Coordinates of C-alpha atoms in Angstrom, one line a residue:
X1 CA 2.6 19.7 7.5
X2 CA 1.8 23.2 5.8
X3 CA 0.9 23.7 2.6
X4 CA 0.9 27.2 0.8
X5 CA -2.8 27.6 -0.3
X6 CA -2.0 29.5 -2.8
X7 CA -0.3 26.5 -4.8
X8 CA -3.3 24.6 -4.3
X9 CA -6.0 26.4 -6.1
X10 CA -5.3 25.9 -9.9
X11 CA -6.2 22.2 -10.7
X12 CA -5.9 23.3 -14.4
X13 CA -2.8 24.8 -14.4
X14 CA -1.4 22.0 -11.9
X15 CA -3.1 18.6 -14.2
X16 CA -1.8 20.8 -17.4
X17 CA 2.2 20.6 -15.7
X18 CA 1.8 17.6 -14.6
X19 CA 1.2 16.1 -18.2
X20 CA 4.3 18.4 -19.6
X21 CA 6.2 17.7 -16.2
X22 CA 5.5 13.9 -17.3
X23 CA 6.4 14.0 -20.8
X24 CA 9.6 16.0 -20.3
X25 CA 10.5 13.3 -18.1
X26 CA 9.7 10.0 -21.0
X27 CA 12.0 12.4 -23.3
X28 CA 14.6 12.7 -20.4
X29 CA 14.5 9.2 -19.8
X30 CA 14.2 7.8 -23.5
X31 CA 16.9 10.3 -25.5
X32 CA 20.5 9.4 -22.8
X33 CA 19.4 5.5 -24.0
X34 CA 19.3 6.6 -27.5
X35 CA 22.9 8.1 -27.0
X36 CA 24.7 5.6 -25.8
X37 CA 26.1 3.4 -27.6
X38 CA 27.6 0.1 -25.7
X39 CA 26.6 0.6 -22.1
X40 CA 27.6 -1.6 -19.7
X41 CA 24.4 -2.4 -18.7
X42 CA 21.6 -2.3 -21.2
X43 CA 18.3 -3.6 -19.4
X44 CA 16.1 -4.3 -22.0
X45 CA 17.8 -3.1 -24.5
X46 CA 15.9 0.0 -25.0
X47 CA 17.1 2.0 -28.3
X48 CA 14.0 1.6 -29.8
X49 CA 10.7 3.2 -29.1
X50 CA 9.1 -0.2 -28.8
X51 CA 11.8 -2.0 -26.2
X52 CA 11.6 1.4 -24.4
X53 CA 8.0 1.0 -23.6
X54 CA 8.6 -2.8 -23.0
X55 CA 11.0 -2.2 -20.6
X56 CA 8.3 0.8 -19.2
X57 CA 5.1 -1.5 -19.1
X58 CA 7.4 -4.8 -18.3
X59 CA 5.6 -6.4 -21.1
X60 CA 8.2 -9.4 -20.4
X61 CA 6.4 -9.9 -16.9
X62 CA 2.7 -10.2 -17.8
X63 CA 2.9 -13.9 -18.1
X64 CA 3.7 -14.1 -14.3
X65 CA 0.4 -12.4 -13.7
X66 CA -1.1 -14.1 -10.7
X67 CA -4.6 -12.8 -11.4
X68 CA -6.8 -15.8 -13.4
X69 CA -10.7 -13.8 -13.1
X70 CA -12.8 -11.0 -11.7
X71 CA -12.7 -12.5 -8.5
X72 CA -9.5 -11.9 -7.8
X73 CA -9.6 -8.0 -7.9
X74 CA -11.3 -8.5 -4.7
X75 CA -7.9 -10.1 -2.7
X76 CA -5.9 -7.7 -4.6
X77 CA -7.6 -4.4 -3.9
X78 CA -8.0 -5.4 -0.3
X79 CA -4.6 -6.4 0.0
X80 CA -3.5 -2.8 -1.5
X81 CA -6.1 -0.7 0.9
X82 CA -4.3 -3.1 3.9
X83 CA -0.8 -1.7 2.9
X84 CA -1.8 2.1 2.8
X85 CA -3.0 1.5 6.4
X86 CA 0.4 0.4 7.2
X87 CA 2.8 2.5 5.1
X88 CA 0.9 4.9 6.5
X89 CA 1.2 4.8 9.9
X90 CA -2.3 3.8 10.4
X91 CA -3.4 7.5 10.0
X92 CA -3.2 8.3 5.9
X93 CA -5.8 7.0 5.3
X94 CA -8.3 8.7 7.8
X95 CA -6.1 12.4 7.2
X96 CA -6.7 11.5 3.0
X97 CA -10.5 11.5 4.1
X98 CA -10.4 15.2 5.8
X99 CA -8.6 16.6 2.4
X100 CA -11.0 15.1 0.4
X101 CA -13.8 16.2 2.7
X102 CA -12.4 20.1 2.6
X103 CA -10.5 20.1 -0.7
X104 CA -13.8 21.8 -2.4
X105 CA -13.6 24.3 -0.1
X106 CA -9.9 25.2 -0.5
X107 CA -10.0 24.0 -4.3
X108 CA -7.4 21.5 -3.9
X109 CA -6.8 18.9 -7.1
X110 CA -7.7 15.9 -5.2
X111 CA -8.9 14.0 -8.2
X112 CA -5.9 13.6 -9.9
X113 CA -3.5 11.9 -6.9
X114 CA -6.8 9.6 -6.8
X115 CA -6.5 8.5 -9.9
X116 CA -3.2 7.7 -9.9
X117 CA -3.2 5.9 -7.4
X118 CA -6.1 3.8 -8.7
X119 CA -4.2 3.5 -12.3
X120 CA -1.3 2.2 -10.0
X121 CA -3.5 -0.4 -8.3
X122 CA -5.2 -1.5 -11.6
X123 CA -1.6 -1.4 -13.1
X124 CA -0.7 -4.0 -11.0
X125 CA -3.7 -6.2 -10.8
X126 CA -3.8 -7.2 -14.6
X127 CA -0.4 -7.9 -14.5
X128 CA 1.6 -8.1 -11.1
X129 CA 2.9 -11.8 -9.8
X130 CA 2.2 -13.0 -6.3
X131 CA 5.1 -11.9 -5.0
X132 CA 4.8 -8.2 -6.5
X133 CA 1.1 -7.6 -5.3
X134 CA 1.4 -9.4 -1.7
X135 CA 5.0 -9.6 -0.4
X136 CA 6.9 -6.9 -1.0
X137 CA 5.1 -3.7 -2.2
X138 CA 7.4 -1.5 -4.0
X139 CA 5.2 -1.4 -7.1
X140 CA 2.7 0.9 -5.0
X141 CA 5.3 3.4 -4.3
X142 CA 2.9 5.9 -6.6
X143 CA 0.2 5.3 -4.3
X144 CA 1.9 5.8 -1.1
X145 CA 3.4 8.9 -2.6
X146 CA -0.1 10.5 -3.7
X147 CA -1.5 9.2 -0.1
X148 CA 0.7 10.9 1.3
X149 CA 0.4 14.0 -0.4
X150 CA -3.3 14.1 0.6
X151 CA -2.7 12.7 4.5
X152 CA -0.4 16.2 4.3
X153 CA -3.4 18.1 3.1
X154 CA -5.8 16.6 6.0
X155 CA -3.1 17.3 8.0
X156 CA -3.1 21.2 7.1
X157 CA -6.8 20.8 7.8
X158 CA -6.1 19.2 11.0
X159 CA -3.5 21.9 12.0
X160 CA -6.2 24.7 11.1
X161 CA -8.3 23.2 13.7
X162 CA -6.2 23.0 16.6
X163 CA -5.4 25.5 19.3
X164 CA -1.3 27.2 18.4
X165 CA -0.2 26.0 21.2
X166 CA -1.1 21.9 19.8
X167 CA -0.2 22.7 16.0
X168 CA 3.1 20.9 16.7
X169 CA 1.0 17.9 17.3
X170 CA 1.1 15.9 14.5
X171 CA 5.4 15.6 14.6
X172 CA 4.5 13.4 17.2
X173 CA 3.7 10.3 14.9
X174 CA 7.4 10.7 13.0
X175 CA 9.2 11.0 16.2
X176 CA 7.2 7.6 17.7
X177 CA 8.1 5.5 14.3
X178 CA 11.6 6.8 14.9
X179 CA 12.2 5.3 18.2
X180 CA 10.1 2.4 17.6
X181 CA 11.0 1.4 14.4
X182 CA 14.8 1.7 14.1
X183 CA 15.6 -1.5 15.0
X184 CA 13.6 -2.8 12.7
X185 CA 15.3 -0.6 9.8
X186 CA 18.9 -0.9 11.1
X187 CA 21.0 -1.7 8.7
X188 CA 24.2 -0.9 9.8
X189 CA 25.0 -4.6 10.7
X190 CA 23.4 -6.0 7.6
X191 CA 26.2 -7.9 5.6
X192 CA 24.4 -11.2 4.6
X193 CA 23.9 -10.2 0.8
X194 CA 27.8 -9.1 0.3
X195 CA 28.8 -12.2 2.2
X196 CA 26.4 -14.6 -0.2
X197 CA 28.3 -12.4 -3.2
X198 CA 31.7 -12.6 -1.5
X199 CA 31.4 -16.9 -1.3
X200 CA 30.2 -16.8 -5.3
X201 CA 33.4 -15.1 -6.2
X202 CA 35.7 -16.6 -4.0
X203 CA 34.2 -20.1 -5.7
X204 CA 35.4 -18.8 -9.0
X205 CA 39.1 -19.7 -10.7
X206 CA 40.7 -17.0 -13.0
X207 CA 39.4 -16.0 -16.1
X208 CA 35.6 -17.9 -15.1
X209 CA 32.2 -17.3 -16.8
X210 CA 29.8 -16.6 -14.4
X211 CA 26.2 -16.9 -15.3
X212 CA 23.9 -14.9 -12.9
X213 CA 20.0 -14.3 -12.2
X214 CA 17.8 -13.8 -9.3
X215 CA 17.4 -10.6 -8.1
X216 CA 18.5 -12.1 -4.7
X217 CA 21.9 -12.4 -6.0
X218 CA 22.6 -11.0 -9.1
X219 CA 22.4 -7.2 -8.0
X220 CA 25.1 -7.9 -5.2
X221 CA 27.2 -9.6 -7.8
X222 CA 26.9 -6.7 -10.3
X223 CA 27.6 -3.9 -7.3
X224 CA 30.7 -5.9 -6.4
X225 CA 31.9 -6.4 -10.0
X226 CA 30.9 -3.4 -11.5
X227 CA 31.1 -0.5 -9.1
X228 CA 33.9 -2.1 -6.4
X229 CA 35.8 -4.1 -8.8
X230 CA 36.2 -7.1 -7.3
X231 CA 37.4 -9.9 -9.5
X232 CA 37.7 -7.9 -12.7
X233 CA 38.8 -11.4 -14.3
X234 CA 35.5 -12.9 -14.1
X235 CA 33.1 -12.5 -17.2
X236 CA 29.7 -11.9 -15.5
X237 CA 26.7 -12.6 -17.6
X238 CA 24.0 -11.0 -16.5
X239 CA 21.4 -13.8 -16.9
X240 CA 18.4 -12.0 -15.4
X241 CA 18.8 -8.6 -17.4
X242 CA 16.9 -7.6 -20.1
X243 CA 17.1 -10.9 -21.9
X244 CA 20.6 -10.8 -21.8
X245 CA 22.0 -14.0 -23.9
X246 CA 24.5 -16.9 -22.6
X247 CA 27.3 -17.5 -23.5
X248 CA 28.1 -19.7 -26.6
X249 CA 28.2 -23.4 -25.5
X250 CA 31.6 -23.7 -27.5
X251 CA 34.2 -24.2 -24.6
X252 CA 36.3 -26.6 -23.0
X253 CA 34.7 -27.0 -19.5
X254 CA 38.2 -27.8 -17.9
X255 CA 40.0 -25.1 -20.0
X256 CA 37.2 -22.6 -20.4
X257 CA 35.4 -23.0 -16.8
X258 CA 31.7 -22.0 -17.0
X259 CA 29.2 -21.6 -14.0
X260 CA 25.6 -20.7 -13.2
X261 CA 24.3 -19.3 -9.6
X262 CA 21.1 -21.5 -10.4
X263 CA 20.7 -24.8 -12.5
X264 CA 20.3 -23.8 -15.8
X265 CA 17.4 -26.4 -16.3
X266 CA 18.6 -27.9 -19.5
X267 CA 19.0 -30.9 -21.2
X268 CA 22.0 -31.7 -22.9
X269 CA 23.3 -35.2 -22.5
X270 CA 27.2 -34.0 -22.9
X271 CA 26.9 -31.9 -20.1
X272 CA 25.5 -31.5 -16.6
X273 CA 25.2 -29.0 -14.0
X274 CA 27.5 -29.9 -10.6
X275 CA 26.8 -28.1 -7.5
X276 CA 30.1 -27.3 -6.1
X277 CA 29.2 -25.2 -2.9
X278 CA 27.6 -21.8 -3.6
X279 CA 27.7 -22.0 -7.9
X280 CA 27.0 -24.9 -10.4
X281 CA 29.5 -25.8 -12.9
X282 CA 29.4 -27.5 -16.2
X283 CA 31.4 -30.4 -16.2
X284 CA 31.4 -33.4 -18.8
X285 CA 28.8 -36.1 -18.1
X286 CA 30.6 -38.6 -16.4
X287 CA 34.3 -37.1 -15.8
X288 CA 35.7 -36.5 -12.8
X289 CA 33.6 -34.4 -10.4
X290 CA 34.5 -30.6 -10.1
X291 CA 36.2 -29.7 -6.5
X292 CA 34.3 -28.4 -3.9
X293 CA 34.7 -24.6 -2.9
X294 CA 32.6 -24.8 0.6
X295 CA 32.3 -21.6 2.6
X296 CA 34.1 -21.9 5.4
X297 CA 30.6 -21.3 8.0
X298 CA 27.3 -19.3 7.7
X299 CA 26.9 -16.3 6.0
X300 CA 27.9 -13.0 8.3
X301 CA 24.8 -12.2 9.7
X302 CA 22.7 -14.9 9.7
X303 CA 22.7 -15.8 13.4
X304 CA 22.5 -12.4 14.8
X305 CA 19.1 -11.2 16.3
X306 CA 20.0 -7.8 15.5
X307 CA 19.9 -8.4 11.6
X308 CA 16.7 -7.6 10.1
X309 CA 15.4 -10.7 8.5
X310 CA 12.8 -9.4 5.6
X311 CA 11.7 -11.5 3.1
X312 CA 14.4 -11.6 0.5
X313 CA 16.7 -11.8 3.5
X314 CA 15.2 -15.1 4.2
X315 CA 14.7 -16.4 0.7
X316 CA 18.5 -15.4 0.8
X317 CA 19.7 -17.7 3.6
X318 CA 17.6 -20.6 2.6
X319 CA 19.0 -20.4 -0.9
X320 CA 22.4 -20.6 0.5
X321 CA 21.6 -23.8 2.6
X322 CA 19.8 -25.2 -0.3
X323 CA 22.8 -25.0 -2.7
X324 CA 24.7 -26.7 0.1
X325 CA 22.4 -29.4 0.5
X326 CA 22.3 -29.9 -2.8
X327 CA 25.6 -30.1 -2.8
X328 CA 25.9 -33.0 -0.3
X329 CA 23.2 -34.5 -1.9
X330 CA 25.0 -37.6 -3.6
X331 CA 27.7 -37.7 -1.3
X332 CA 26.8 -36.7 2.3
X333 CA 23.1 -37.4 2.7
X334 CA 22.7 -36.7 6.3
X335 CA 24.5 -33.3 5.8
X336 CA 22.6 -32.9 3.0
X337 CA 19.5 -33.3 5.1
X338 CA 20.5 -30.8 7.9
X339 CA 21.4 -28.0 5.2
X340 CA 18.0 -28.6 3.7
X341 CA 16.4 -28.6 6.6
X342 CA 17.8 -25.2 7.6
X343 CA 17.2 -23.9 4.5
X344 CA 13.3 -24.4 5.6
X345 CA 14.0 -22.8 8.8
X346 CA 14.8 -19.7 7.5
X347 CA 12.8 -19.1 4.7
X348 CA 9.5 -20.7 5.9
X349 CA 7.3 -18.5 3.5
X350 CA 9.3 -19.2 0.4
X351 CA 6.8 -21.3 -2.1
X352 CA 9.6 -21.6 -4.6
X353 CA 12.1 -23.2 -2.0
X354 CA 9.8 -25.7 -1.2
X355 CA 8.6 -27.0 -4.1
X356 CA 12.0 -27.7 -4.9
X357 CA 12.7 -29.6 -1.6
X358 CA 9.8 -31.5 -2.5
X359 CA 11.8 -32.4 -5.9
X360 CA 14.6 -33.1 -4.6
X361 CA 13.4 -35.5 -2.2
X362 CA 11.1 -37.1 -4.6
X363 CA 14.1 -37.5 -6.8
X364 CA 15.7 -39.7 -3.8
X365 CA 12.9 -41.9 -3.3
X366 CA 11.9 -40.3 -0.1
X367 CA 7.7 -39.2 -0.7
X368 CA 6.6 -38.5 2.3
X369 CA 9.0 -36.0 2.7
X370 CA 8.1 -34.6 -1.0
X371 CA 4.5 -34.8 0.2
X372 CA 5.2 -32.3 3.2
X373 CA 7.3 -30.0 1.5
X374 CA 5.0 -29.7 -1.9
X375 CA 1.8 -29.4 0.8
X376 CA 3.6 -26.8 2.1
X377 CA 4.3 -24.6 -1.5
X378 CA 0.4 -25.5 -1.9
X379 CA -0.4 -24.0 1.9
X380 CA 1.8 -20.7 0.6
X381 CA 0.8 -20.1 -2.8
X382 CA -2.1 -22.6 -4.3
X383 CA -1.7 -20.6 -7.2
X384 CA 1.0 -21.5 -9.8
X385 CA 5.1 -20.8 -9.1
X386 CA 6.6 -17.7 -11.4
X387 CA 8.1 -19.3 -14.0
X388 CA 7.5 -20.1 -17.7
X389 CA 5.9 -23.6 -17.1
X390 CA 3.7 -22.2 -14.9
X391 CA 3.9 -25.4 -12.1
X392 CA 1.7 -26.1 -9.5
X393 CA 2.5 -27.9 -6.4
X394 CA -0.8 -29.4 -6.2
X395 CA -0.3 -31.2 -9.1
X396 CA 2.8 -32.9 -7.8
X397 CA 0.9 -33.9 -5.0
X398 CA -1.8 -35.9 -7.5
X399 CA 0.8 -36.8 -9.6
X400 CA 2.7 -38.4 -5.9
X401 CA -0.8 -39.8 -4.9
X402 CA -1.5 -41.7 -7.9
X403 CA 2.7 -43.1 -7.7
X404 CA 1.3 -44.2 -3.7
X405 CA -1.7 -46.0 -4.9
X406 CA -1.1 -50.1 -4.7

């Protein structure tokens, strides 16, 4: 990679447009909310200064923080230097350390991409959940951006040093991810979120309410609702957006149909929550069950080795067998056993899933199998699950062991 010199040797005047570069970009961002008056989707609700930055700093997410003490920095910066390596290529991080070694002789601006990328990794350590700072890394998009911008730097160093007829060299690396890596990356066959989406809607009679969260799901829902159109007659509420509020709990569940993607986890005696397939619905306590809307086999995708199986995919598929084990739960048990237990299958690193396996068999008198399952959201994540009550599965476990004691 080449870089003109020339661009390189005015840290003043390149910090001094970065900061106007940076504030024209808050004003760009901040002013089109200020504008709009009803938009469809309003995350946060930013029209406000104050809601602007809380959407900006996710002020709403710093109770999932997963860091408890100083220790911790430890796991977390090792975990961050781990995924440059990778990201990388494996070779960032040692062309970072020939710019930095040669940016005073060239007067390159090293300091600043530096920083940010240590703000970044402090950023997320105060407040970033389990998931954000060691699954998926998307939050350290800054860092990778200003690693890369000094592994192109070494690499001008490196290029500098190498006879013409090698300076080609370094395309090497890009050309070996290509061929290794697509199939990894190929998405072309990847249909397992739109077919999840696709069963939700088709579970939905005319004129439905449709209460929605999980990133998992909801964004599917949202592209297929909002940009494609599909079933324009269904109210979506957008649960898991910027606060967004339910709807009024004035409605005739058999004239007004109502339904959640995930159990709404309250407590109202009138009213309970029935599993129907892919979707909950309210339905009175003790009328009629709701009928079942079952999809009609596995979600398109989900057997095929040539569909890339990250981790949301797999959280994915193992919430769709949940729901239908759930389902079955008081009516088929052994089907309801075989959907759960394929729901483990496929997403064996999900914490959350299998602390609620280990509810729901606790729930039907089976412990042993609560025991396995809750040991293995402990074996995952010892730390507590992201959510507002902050559980643990180890104290399941004590509060199982103490039920077990004669």
């Amino acid at each position: 990679m080449s870089v003109e010199p020339s661009l390189l040797r005015r840290p003043r005047q390149t910090l001094g447009a970065g900061a106007a570069m940076l504030a024209g970009l808050v004003v760009y961002a901040y002013l089109p909310l200020r504008s709009q008056a009803n938009p469809r989707l309003d995350w946060g609700d930013p029209e406000t200064l104050e809601r602007f930055l809380d959407v900006v700093l996710r002020r709403d997410f710093w109770d999932r923080a997963w860091i408890e003490g100083p220790g911790d920095l430890l796991p977390i910066a090792g975990d961050w230097a781990r995924s440059l390596v990778v990201e990388s290529a494996w070779v960032g991080p040692g062309l970072a350390a020939l710019a930095l070694a040669a940016a005073r002789r060239h007067g390159w601006p090293v300091l600043l991409p530096v920083l940010v990328m240590l703000g970044n990794l402090a950023s997320l350590a105060l407040h970033g959940s389990r998931s954000d700072l060691f699954i998926w890394h998307r939050y350290y998009i800054p860092s990778y951006a200003m690693l890369a911008l000094l592994a192109g730097l070494g690499c001008q160093v490196l290029i500098e040093r190498l006879p013409r007829a090698l300076r080609l060299l370094p395309l090497a690396l890009p050309t070996l991810l290509l061929v290794t890596g697509w199939s990894s990356f190929d998405r072309s066959r990847y249909r397992v979120s739109e077919a999840f989406a696709e069963e939700v809607l088709r579970s939905l009679p005319p004129g439905a309410h449709l209460s929605a969260s999980d990133d998992n799901v909801l964004f599917t829902l949202l592209y297929l609702h909002l940009v494609e159109g599909r079933r324009p007659d269904v109210d979506l509420v957008m649960a898991g957006v910027g606060e967004a509020d339910l709807p009024p709990l004035r409605f005739d569940p058999e004239q007004d149909p109502l339904f959640f993607t995930h159990h709404p986890n309250w407590s109202l005696p009138a009213l309970e929550a029935v599993p129907i397939g892919t979707v909950f619905r309210i339905a009175r306590t003790g009328g009629a069950p709701p009928e079942l809307v079952l999809p009609a086999g596995p979600l398109t995708g989900e057997g095929d080795p040539r569909v890339p199986k990250d981790y949301l995919t797999q959280n994915l598929i193992g919430h769709f067998h949940y729901m239908l084990g759930v389902t079955f739960e008081t009516r088929d048990w052994p089907l309801a056993r075989r959907e759960l237990e394929a729901a483990a299958r496929a997403a064996p690193s999900n914490d959350v899933l299998f602390y609620n396996l280990g509810l729901l068999y606790e729930r039907n008198g089976l412990l042993d199998d609560a025991v396995g399952a809750f040991e293995r959201a402990h074996a995952i994540n010892p730390r507590h699950l992201p959510s507002g009550d902050r559980p643990r599965a180890s104290d399941r476990l004590a509060e199982l062991a103490a039920k077990r004691r004669p």
